[in-house]
Coordinates of C-alpha atoms and ligand atoms in Angstrom, one line a residue:
M675 CA 106.8 259.0 164.9
K676 CA 109.0 258.1 167.8
T677 CA 112.0 259.9 169.2
R678 CA 115.1 257.8 168.8
I679 CA 117.9 257.9 171.4
V680 CA 121.1 257.3 169.5
A681 CA 124.2 256.1 171.3
T682 CA 127.3 258.1 170.5
T683 CA 130.9 258.7 171.7
P684 CA 132.3 262.2 172.5
F685 CA 134.6 264.1 170.2
D686 CA 137.5 265.9 171.9
D687 CA 137.7 268.8 169.4
Q688 CA 134.4 270.6 169.9
K689 CA 135.7 273.7 171.7
P690 CA 134.1 276.8 170.2
G691 CA 136.6 279.5 169.1
T692 CA 136.2 283.3 168.7
A693 CA 132.8 282.9 167.1
G694 CA 131.3 279.4 167.3
L695 CA 132.7 276.1 166.3
R696 CA 134.4 276.0 162.8
K697 CA 135.8 272.9 161.2
K698 CA 136.4 271.5 157.8
V699 CA 133.2 270.3 156.1
S700 CA 134.7 266.8 156.2
V701 CA 135.0 267.0 160.0
F702 CA 131.3 268.0 160.3
Q703 CA 130.4 265.1 158.0
Q704 CA 131.8 262.5 160.3
T705 CA 129.0 260.3 161.8
H706 CA 127.4 261.9 164.9
Y707 CA 129.7 264.9 164.8
L708 CA 127.1 267.5 164.0
E709 CA 124.5 265.7 166.1
N710 CA 126.8 265.6 169.2
L711 CA 127.3 269.4 169.0
I712 CA 123.6 270.2 168.6
Q713 CA 122.7 267.9 171.5
A714 CA 125.3 269.6 173.7
I715 CA 123.8 272.9 172.9
F716 CA 120.3 271.7 173.7
Q717 CA 121.6 270.3 177.0
T718 CA 123.5 273.4 178.2
A719 CA 121.8 276.5 176.8
G720 CA 118.6 276.3 178.9
D721 CA 115.3 274.6 178.8
F722 CA 114.1 274.4 175.1
E723 CA 110.8 272.7 175.9
G724 CA 107.9 274.5 174.2
K725 CA 110.3 277.2 172.9
T726 CA 110.7 279.0 169.6
I727 CA 114.1 279.1 167.9
V728 CA 115.5 280.8 164.8
A729 CA 117.8 279.0 162.3
G730 CA 119.5 280.0 159.1
G731 CA 122.9 280.2 157.5
D732 CA 125.1 281.8 154.9
G733 CA 124.1 279.2 152.3
R734 CA 127.5 277.5 152.2
F735 CA 127.9 273.8 151.4
Y736 CA 126.3 271.6 154.1
N737 CA 123.8 274.4 155.1
T738 CA 120.7 272.5 154.1
E739 CA 121.8 269.1 155.5
A740 CA 122.7 270.7 158.8
L741 CA 119.3 272.5 159.0
Q742 CA 117.5 269.3 158.4
T743 CA 119.4 267.5 161.2
L744 CA 118.8 270.5 163.5
A745 CA 115.0 270.4 162.8
E746 CA 114.9 266.7 163.5
M747 CA 116.8 267.1 166.8
A748 CA 114.8 270.3 167.8
A749 CA 111.6 268.3 167.4
A750 CA 113.1 265.5 169.6
N751 CA 114.3 268.0 172.2
G752 CA 110.9 269.6 172.8
V753 CA 111.3 272.7 170.7
R754 CA 107.8 273.9 169.6
K755 CA 108.6 276.2 166.7
L756 CA 111.5 276.8 164.3
I757 CA 111.6 280.1 162.3
V758 CA 113.9 279.6 159.3
G759 CA 114.9 281.8 156.4
R760 CA 113.7 280.8 153.0
N761 CA 116.1 278.3 151.4
G762 CA 117.9 278.1 154.8
L763 CA 119.4 281.6 154.3
L764 CA 119.8 284.2 157.0
S765 CA 122.7 286.7 157.3
T766 CA 124.2 286.8 160.8
P767 CA 122.9 290.3 161.6
A768 CA 119.4 289.4 160.2
A769 CA 119.3 286.3 162.4
S770 CA 120.3 288.3 165.4
H771 CA 117.5 290.8 164.7
L772 CA 115.0 288.0 164.0
I773 CA 115.7 286.4 167.4
R774 CA 115.0 289.7 169.1
H775 CA 112.1 290.7 166.9
R776 CA 110.2 287.5 167.4
G777 CA 111.2 287.0 171.0
A778 CA 112.8 283.6 170.3
F779 CA 114.6 281.6 172.9
G780 CA 117.8 281.6 170.7
G781 CA 119.1 280.8 167.3
F782 CA 121.4 278.5 165.4
L783 CA 123.6 280.3 162.9
L784 CA 125.0 278.0 160.3
T785 CA 128.2 279.7 159.1
A786 CA 131.9 279.7 159.1
S787 CA 131.7 283.4 158.2
H788 CA 134.7 284.6 156.1
N789 CA 136.3 281.2 155.9
P790 CA 136.2 279.5 152.4
G791 CA 133.2 277.3 151.6
G792 CA 132.5 274.3 149.4
P793 CA 133.0 270.6 150.0
D794 CA 136.7 271.2 150.8
G795 CA 136.1 274.4 152.7
D796 CA 134.8 275.1 156.2
F797 CA 131.5 274.8 158.0
G798 CA 130.5 276.2 161.4
I799 CA 127.7 276.7 163.9
K800 CA 127.1 279.5 166.4
F801 CA 124.4 279.5 169.1
N802 CA 123.0 282.9 170.0
T803 CA 120.8 283.4 173.0
S804 CA 117.5 285.2 173.4
T805 CA 119.3 288.6 173.4
G806 CA 120.3 287.9 169.8
G807 CA 123.9 287.8 170.9
Q808 CA 126.5 285.0 170.8
A809 CA 126.7 282.7 173.8
S810 CA 128.9 283.9 176.6
E811 CA 132.3 282.6 177.5
A812 CA 130.8 280.7 180.5
L813 CA 128.1 279.1 178.2
M814 CA 130.8 278.1 175.7
D815 CA 132.8 276.5 178.5
S816 CA 129.8 274.4 179.7
L817 CA 129.0 273.5 176.1
H818 CA 132.6 272.3 175.6
E819 CA 132.4 270.2 178.8
A820 CA 129.1 268.7 177.6
T821 CA 130.6 267.7 174.2
R822 CA 133.3 265.8 176.1
K823 CA 130.9 263.7 178.1
L824 CA 128.0 263.2 175.6
Q825 CA 126.8 259.5 175.4
S826 CA 123.6 259.9 173.3
Y827 CA 121.5 262.3 171.3
S828 CA 117.8 262.5 170.5
I829 CA 116.3 262.7 167.0
L830 CA 112.9 262.4 165.4
D831 CA 112.1 261.6 161.8
I832 CA 109.8 264.4 160.8
G833 CA 110.2 264.2 157.1
R834 CA 112.0 266.5 154.7
L835 CA 111.6 270.2 155.4
D836 CA 110.2 272.4 152.5
L837 CA 112.4 275.4 152.7
D838 CA 111.4 277.0 149.4
R839 CA 107.9 278.1 150.3
P840 CA 107.2 280.8 152.8
G841 CA 104.6 280.0 155.4
E842 CA 104.1 277.9 158.5
R843 CA 103.8 274.0 158.4
K844 CA 103.7 271.2 160.9
Y845 CA 106.3 268.5 160.9
G846 CA 105.3 266.1 163.6
P847 CA 105.3 268.1 166.9
L848 CA 107.4 270.9 165.3
S849 CA 106.0 274.0 163.6
V850 CA 108.3 275.3 161.0
E851 CA 107.8 278.9 159.7
V852 CA 109.7 279.8 156.6
V853 CA 110.2 283.5 156.4
D854 CA 111.7 285.9 153.8
P855 CA 115.2 286.4 155.1
V856 CA 115.4 290.0 154.1
T857 CA 112.1 291.7 154.9
D858 CA 112.3 292.2 158.7
Y859 CA 116.0 293.2 158.4
A860 CA 115.3 295.7 155.6
D861 CA 112.4 297.2 157.6
L862 CA 114.7 297.7 160.6
M863 CA 117.2 299.5 158.4
E864 CA 114.5 301.9 157.3
T865 CA 114.0 302.9 160.9
L866 CA 117.7 303.8 161.4
F867 CA 118.6 305.6 158.2
D868 CA 117.3 308.4 156.1
F869 CA 116.2 306.4 153.1
D870 CA 114.8 309.5 151.3
A871 CA 118.1 311.3 151.5
I872 CA 119.9 308.2 150.2
R873 CA 117.3 307.8 147.4
D874 CA 117.9 311.4 146.4
L875 CA 121.7 310.8 146.4
F876 CA 121.2 307.9 143.9
G877 CA 118.9 310.2 142.0
T878 CA 121.7 312.6 141.3
G879 CA 123.6 309.9 139.4
F880 CA 125.8 308.8 142.4
R881 CA 127.3 305.4 141.5
M882 CA 128.2 302.6 143.9
C883 CA 129.4 299.0 143.7
F884 CA 128.4 296.5 146.4
D885 CA 130.3 293.3 146.2
A886 CA 128.4 290.5 147.9
M887 CA 131.2 288.0 147.1
N888 CA 128.7 285.3 146.1
A889 CA 127.7 285.0 149.7
V890 CA 124.6 285.7 151.8
T891 CA 124.3 289.5 151.4
G892 CA 123.4 289.4 147.6
P893 CA 119.6 289.3 148.3
Y894 CA 119.9 291.9 151.0
G895 CA 121.8 294.3 148.8
K896 CA 119.5 293.9 145.9
E897 CA 116.3 294.5 148.1
I898 CA 117.7 297.4 150.1
L899 CA 120.1 299.2 147.6
E900 CA 118.5 298.5 144.3
K901 CA 114.8 298.1 145.2
R902 CA 114.1 300.3 148.2
L903 CA 116.8 302.9 147.6
G904 CA 116.6 303.0 143.8
A905 CA 120.3 302.3 143.0
P906 CA 120.6 301.1 139.4
A907 CA 120.4 297.4 138.7
G908 CA 123.9 296.0 138.7
T909 CA 124.9 298.0 141.7
V910 CA 125.2 294.7 143.6
V911 CA 127.8 292.4 142.0
N912 CA 128.4 288.7 142.8
G913 CA 124.9 288.9 144.2
S914 CA 123.7 285.3 144.2
P915 CA 124.7 283.2 147.2
L916 CA 126.6 280.1 146.0
S917 CA 127.5 277.1 148.1
D918 CA 131.2 277.5 147.4
F919 CA 131.1 281.3 147.0
G920 CA 132.1 280.7 143.4
G921 CA 135.6 279.8 144.7
L922 CA 136.0 283.3 146.2
H923 CA 137.3 283.7 149.7
P924 CA 134.4 285.8 151.1
D925 CA 136.5 288.0 153.3
P926 CA 136.1 291.8 152.6
N927 CA 139.7 293.0 153.0
P928 CA 142.1 294.5 150.5
V929 CA 143.7 291.1 149.8
D930 CA 140.7 288.8 149.3
A931 CA 138.6 291.6 147.6
A932 CA 141.6 292.8 145.6
S933 CA 139.6 293.2 142.4
L934 CA 137.3 295.7 144.1
V935 CA 140.3 297.7 145.3
E936 CA 141.7 297.7 141.8
Y937 CA 138.4 298.8 140.4
M938 CA 138.2 301.7 142.8
A939 CA 141.7 302.8 141.8
S940 CA 140.7 302.7 138.1
E941 CA 139.4 305.5 135.8
S942 CA 136.0 304.0 135.7
A943 CA 135.6 303.8 139.5
P944 CA 132.2 304.7 140.9
D945 CA 131.8 307.2 143.8
F946 CA 131.6 304.6 146.5
A947 CA 132.1 300.8 147.0
A948 CA 131.7 298.2 149.7
A949 CA 132.0 294.5 150.2
S950 CA 130.7 292.1 152.8
D951 CA 131.7 288.6 154.0
G952 CA 130.2 285.1 153.9
D953 CA 127.5 285.6 156.6
G954 CA 127.1 289.4 156.1
D955 CA 128.5 290.7 159.3
R956 CA 131.7 292.3 158.0
N957 CA 132.1 295.3 155.8
M958 CA 134.8 297.0 153.8
I959 CA 134.2 300.7 152.8
L960 CA 136.0 302.2 149.8
G961 CA 136.2 305.6 148.2
R962 CA 137.9 306.3 144.9
G963 CA 141.4 305.0 145.3
L964 CA 141.0 304.5 149.0
V965 CA 140.1 301.7 151.5
I966 CA 138.9 303.0 154.8
S967 CA 140.6 301.2 157.7
P968 CA 137.9 299.7 160.0
G969 CA 139.2 301.6 163.0
D970 CA 138.8 304.9 161.1
S971 CA 135.4 303.8 159.9
L972 CA 134.3 303.3 163.5
A973 CA 135.7 306.7 164.6
V974 CA 134.1 308.5 161.7
M975 CA 130.7 306.9 162.5
A976 CA 131.0 308.0 166.2
A977 CA 132.0 311.5 165.2
H978 CA 129.0 311.9 162.8
A979 CA 126.4 309.8 164.6
D980 CA 124.2 312.8 165.3
K981 CA 123.6 313.3 161.6
I982 CA 122.0 309.8 161.3
P983 CA 118.3 309.4 162.3
G984 CA 118.8 306.3 164.5
Y985 CA 121.5 307.9 166.5
R986 CA 120.3 311.5 166.6
D987 CA 119.8 311.5 170.4
G988 CA 123.5 310.9 171.0
L989 CA 125.6 307.9 171.9
A990 CA 125.6 306.4 175.4
G991 CA 129.1 305.2 174.8
V992 CA 131.3 303.3 172.3
A993 CA 133.4 300.2 172.4
R994 CA 136.2 298.7 170.4
S995 CA 138.0 295.4 170.6
M996 CA 141.5 295.8 172.2
P997 CA 143.5 295.4 169.0
T998 CA 141.3 297.9 167.1
S999 CA 143.0 301.3 166.5
R1000 CA 142.4 303.9 169.1
A1001 CA 141.0 306.4 166.6
V1002 CA 137.5 306.1 168.2
D1003 CA 139.0 306.8 171.7
K1004 CA 139.8 310.3 170.5
V1005 CA 136.3 310.9 169.3
A1006 CA 134.8 309.5 172.6
E1007 CA 137.0 311.9 174.5
R1008 CA 135.8 314.8 172.4
L1009 CA 132.2 313.8 172.9
G1010 CA 132.7 313.2 176.6
I1011 CA 131.5 309.6 176.5
R1012 CA 133.0 306.3 177.6
C1013 CA 135.0 304.1 175.3
Y1014 CA 135.2 300.5 176.4
E1015 CA 138.0 298.2 175.4
T1016 CA 137.0 294.5 175.1
P1017 CA 138.7 291.3 174.0
T1018 CA 138.5 290.2 170.3
G1019 CA 135.1 288.6 169.5
W1020 CA 131.7 290.2 169.2
R1021 CA 130.2 288.5 172.2
F1022 CA 132.2 290.8 174.5
F1023 CA 130.1 293.8 173.3
C1024 CA 126.8 292.1 174.0
N1025 CA 126.6 292.8 177.8
L1026 CA 127.6 296.5 177.1
L1027 CA 124.9 296.8 174.5
E1028 CA 122.3 295.0 176.6
A1029 CA 123.0 297.3 179.6
G1030 CA 122.6 300.4 177.4
L1031 CA 126.2 301.4 178.1
I1032 CA 127.2 301.7 174.4
D1033 CA 125.5 302.4 171.0
L1034 CA 128.3 301.8 168.6
C1035 CA 131.1 299.3 168.5
G1036 CA 133.6 297.8 166.2
E1037 CA 136.6 295.6 165.5
E1038 CA 139.7 296.0 163.3
S1039 CA 138.6 292.9 161.4
F1040 CA 136.2 294.9 159.2
G1041 CA 133.3 294.6 161.7
T1042 CA 131.1 297.5 163.0
S1043 CA 127.6 297.6 164.4
S1044 CA 125.3 299.3 166.9
S1045 CA 122.6 298.7 169.5
H1046 CA 120.1 297.7 166.7
A1047 CA 121.4 294.1 166.8
R1048 CA 123.8 291.9 168.8
E1049 CA 126.1 291.0 165.9
K1050 CA 128.2 293.1 163.7
D1051 CA 126.4 294.2 160.6
G1052 CA 128.0 294.7 157.1
L1053 CA 125.1 296.3 155.3
W1054 CA 124.2 298.5 158.2
A1055 CA 127.7 300.0 158.0
V1056 CA 127.3 300.5 154.2
L1057 CA 124.0 302.3 154.8
F1058 CA 125.6 304.4 157.5
W1059 CA 128.3 305.6 155.1
L1060 CA 125.7 306.2 152.3
N1061 CA 123.6 308.2 154.7
L1062 CA 126.6 310.2 155.8
Q1063 CA 127.6 311.0 152.2
A1064 CA 124.0 312.0 151.4
V1065 CA 123.7 314.5 154.3
T1066 CA 127.2 316.0 154.2
G1067 CA 127.5 316.1 150.4
K1068 CA 131.1 314.9 150.8
D1069 CA 132.6 311.8 149.4
V1070 CA 134.4 309.1 151.4
G1071 CA 137.8 310.5 150.8
E1072 CA 136.8 314.0 151.9
I1073 CA 135.1 312.7 155.0
V1074 CA 138.1 310.6 156.2
H1075 CA 140.7 313.3 155.4
D1076 CA 138.7 315.9 157.3
H1077 CA 138.5 313.5 160.2
W1078 CA 142.3 313.0 160.2
S1079 CA 142.9 316.8 160.1
E1080 CA 140.6 317.1 163.2
F1081 CA 141.7 314.1 165.2
G1082 CA 145.1 313.0 163.7
R1083 CA 145.5 309.7 161.9
H1084 CA 145.9 306.3 163.5
A1085 CA 147.8 304.5 160.6
Y1086 CA 147.0 300.8 161.0
C1087 CA 148.0 297.4 159.6
R1088 CA 147.5 293.8 160.6
N1089 CA 150.3 291.3 159.8
D1090 CA 149.1 287.7 159.8
Y1091 CA 151.7 284.9 160.0
F1092 CA 150.3 281.5 159.0
I1093 CA 152.2 278.9 160.9
A1094 CA 151.5 275.3 159.9
D1095 CA 152.7 273.9 163.2
A1096 CA 150.3 275.3 165.8
E1097 CA 152.8 274.5 168.6
R1098 CA 155.4 276.8 167.1
A1099 CA 152.8 279.6 167.0
A1100 CA 151.8 278.9 170.7
A1101 CA 155.5 279.2 171.6
V1102 CA 155.6 282.8 170.3
T1103 CA 152.8 283.9 172.5
A1104 CA 153.9 281.8 175.5
R1105 CA 157.3 283.4 175.4
L1106 CA 155.8 286.9 175.2
E1107 CA 153.5 286.1 178.1
K1108 CA 156.6 285.3 180.2
Q1109 CA 158.6 288.3 179.2
V1110 CA 155.9 290.9 179.1
E1111 CA 156.4 292.2 182.6
S1112 CA 160.1 293.0 182.0
M1113 CA 159.8 294.7 178.6
S1114 CA 159.4 298.3 179.8
G1115 CA 162.4 300.5 178.9
N1116 CA 163.7 298.1 176.2
C1117 CA 164.8 299.9 172.9
F1118 CA 164.3 298.6 169.4
G1119 CA 165.9 300.9 166.8
N1120 CA 164.4 304.4 167.6
L1121 CA 161.5 302.9 169.5
T1122 CA 161.4 302.6 173.3
I1123 CA 158.9 300.4 175.1
D1124 CA 156.9 302.5 177.6
K1125 CA 154.8 299.6 179.0
A1126 CA 153.6 296.1 178.1
D1127 CA 151.1 293.7 179.5
S1128 CA 148.9 290.7 178.8
F1129 CA 145.3 292.0 178.4
T1130 CA 142.8 291.0 181.0
Y1131 CA 139.2 292.0 180.6
V1132 CA 136.8 292.4 183.5
D1133 CA 133.2 292.7 182.1
P1134 CA 131.8 295.8 183.7
V1135 CA 128.3 294.3 183.7
D1136 CA 128.7 290.8 185.1
G1137 CA 132.2 291.1 186.6
S1138 CA 133.4 288.0 184.6
E1139 CA 137.1 288.0 183.9
S1140 CA 138.8 287.0 180.7
R1141 CA 142.6 286.5 180.8
Q1142 CA 145.4 286.3 178.3
Q1143 CA 143.4 288.1 175.5
G1144 CA 146.6 289.4 173.8
I1145 CA 150.0 291.0 174.5
R1146 CA 150.0 294.8 174.3
V1147 CA 153.2 296.7 173.8
F1148 CA 153.0 300.5 174.1
F1149 CA 155.9 302.7 172.9
V1150 CA 157.0 306.1 174.2
D1151 CA 156.1 307.8 170.9
G1152 CA 152.4 306.6 171.2
S1153 CA 152.6 303.7 168.8
R1154 CA 151.5 300.2 169.7
I1155 CA 151.9 296.6 168.8
I1156 CA 149.5 293.8 169.8
Y1157 CA 150.0 290.0 169.4
R1158 CA 147.4 287.3 169.6
L1159 CA 146.5 284.0 168.1
S1160 CA 143.5 283.6 165.8
G1161 CA 140.6 281.6 167.1
T1162 CA 138.7 281.1 163.9
G1163 CA 141.0 279.0 161.7
T1164 CA 140.5 275.3 161.0
S1165 CA 144.1 274.2 160.4
G1166 CA 147.6 275.2 161.8
A1167 CA 147.6 278.6 163.6
T1168 CA 147.6 282.2 162.6
L1169 CA 149.6 284.7 164.7
R1170 CA 148.1 288.1 164.3
V1171 CA 150.3 291.2 164.9
Y1172 CA 148.4 294.5 165.0
L1173 CA 150.5 297.6 164.3
E1174 CA 149.3 301.2 165.0
N1175 CA 151.2 304.4 164.5
Y1176 CA 149.6 307.7 165.5
L1177 CA 150.4 310.5 163.0
E1178 CA 149.5 313.9 164.2
D1179 CA 151.0 316.0 161.4
P1180 CA 148.7 316.4 158.5
A1181 CA 151.7 316.4 156.1
S1182 CA 152.2 312.7 157.0
H1183 CA 148.5 311.6 156.4
S1184 CA 148.7 310.8 152.8
Q1185 CA 151.2 307.9 153.0
D1186 CA 149.8 304.3 152.7
A1187 CA 149.3 302.3 155.9
P1188 CA 152.0 299.6 155.3
S1189 CA 154.6 302.4 154.8
A1190 CA 153.4 304.2 157.9
T1191 CA 153.8 301.1 160.0
A1192 CA 156.8 299.5 158.2
N1193 CA 159.2 300.4 161.1
L1194 CA 156.8 298.8 163.6
A1195 CA 156.5 295.7 161.5
G1196 CA 160.2 295.1 161.7
V1197 CA 160.3 295.8 165.5
S1198 CA 157.3 293.4 166.0
R1199 CA 159.3 290.6 164.5
D1200 CA 162.4 291.4 166.7
I1201 CA 160.4 291.7 170.0
A1202 CA 158.6 288.3 169.4
C1203 CA 161.6 286.5 167.7
I1204 CA 159.1 285.5 165.0
E1205 CA 161.7 284.2 162.5
E1206 CA 163.7 282.3 165.1
L1207 CA 160.6 280.6 166.5
T1208 CA 158.5 280.1 163.3
G1209 CA 160.9 280.3 160.4
L1210 CA 158.9 283.1 158.9
S1211 CA 160.7 286.2 158.0
E1212 CA 157.7 288.0 156.5
P1213 CA 153.9 288.0 157.2
T1214 CA 151.8 285.7 155.1
V1215 CA 149.2 288.4 154.6
I1216 CA 149.1 292.1 155.4
V1217 CA 145.6 293.7 155.7
Ligands
VG1_1132 C1 138.4 287.0 163.8 C2 138.5 288.5 164.0 C3 137.5 288.9 165.1 C4 136.1 288.5 164.7 C5 136.1 287.0 164.4 C6 134.7 286.6 163.9 O1 138.7 286.3 164.9 O2 139.8 288.8 164.4 O3 137.6 290.3 165.2 O4 135.2 288.8 165.7 O5 137.0 286.7 163.4 O6 134.3 287.3 162.8 P1 140.2 285.6 165.1 O7 140.1 284.9 166.4 O8 140.5 284.7 163.9 O9 141.2 286.8 165.1 V1 133.3 286.5 161.6 O10 132.9 287.7 160.5 O11 134.5 285.5 161.0 O12 132.2 285.7 162.5
CO1133 CO1 131.3 287.0 159.3

């Protein structure tokens, strides 16, 4: 068994986006493409000699092949031990927990998250550090630099990994421990939530539907909801991870999980429903005839945290990504705690969590989590809402309506414009960046711009600065529009326009979010000249 040094040439498109590097499967299948990326990570993320790392993915097409290559390269790069989920599976939050729990040096998460899978779909890799959180901006930059210079990689033929059988085995110099992907994570959940109370709730005949969208959370949902909490068999639907997600787009939002929304609006709707995404870090919460907007979900969690065992001692602070609705800000103000505003992408929460400045955080893109991990966590959010219903005796609809009566409602919608020509999309934000300074005072219909800026974030922990993280337009009446380009797509570009309208009067709370933000949607197109610059007169998707 001898390490081979393989000569290669750099690829110029290995710049990580909002959460790791995502590309079409066919791009990852190019000779040396995956190997170059992995080698660049081994070169830049620290000294891996003698270390333990975690690896696993969402089970999508190419998961097993990539794991095999990773193991061969880990062995060649001095890694001593690889901890991997059985069959190569690990949800993103479970991987984050496992890294922390086992004191690993870092972890490779094989996922393109909510992007479609299968041979014609997407694949992706994220590297998380020993904190369990995603690599920092600075590490991403050096990683990208390394991919542009790489001339060779090291690999060792260690034989085919047996990923089916739990236990520790030696492959050449590398120890590989295959673990159950669910157990440690489920144990952690038991320490945070009142499982007895939730079990009693299911005992009263409470019905729920958890849609795992044929992705990684199926086994987690079955173990936690059906086995440990006693929900009836069949509570988890689409519960077997499939390499192409059964053709579903595993993104828990009202458009891609439309059938669940329809079900919850029907006569036979259960009391509660939820869905998660490809790698298990997103969540959508539904009541009968109602989808809870992620910003509201975060705010409700913050307001009721003291009722949940894991958060009974109070919250140090909370955080939201900048485009996320300001509903949680109102709760933080009431609680007398800080609310931090970070750029989009979970990695920006990690320093705040690590420094103990916050306990809860969330993004408008159906992501919420807490200090228990360094990734967002879909099932955790579902358990939080279950626990809340169990202790308050109220259903999701009552909880959220009560919240709105107390704090007012931040009606919220995201308009996504898919623009095939990425340059035309970039022209929209470039023009806004130029004009943003002089927007104040401009009127659009009955709306007047109070102030506008390009969002810069200074990390309060390490002082690092991230510029151009989105254009913010604030109106005199308290409403807000944000523009930014997506960093997770694999073709063309997506312009995201985030609309938020604060409704104080309870009489206005029952309208649906698109109607409550319709005026802002039109104004957002006028301000950014979207039709003129892209040819699109309407958003491609509204979530
Ligand atoms: C999107 C979301 C962002 C999220 C990211 C990763 O990024 O907007 O909030 O953190 O996906 O989520 P972008 O750059 O496309 O807007 V996941 O579940 O796909 O890892
Ligand atoms: Co995800």
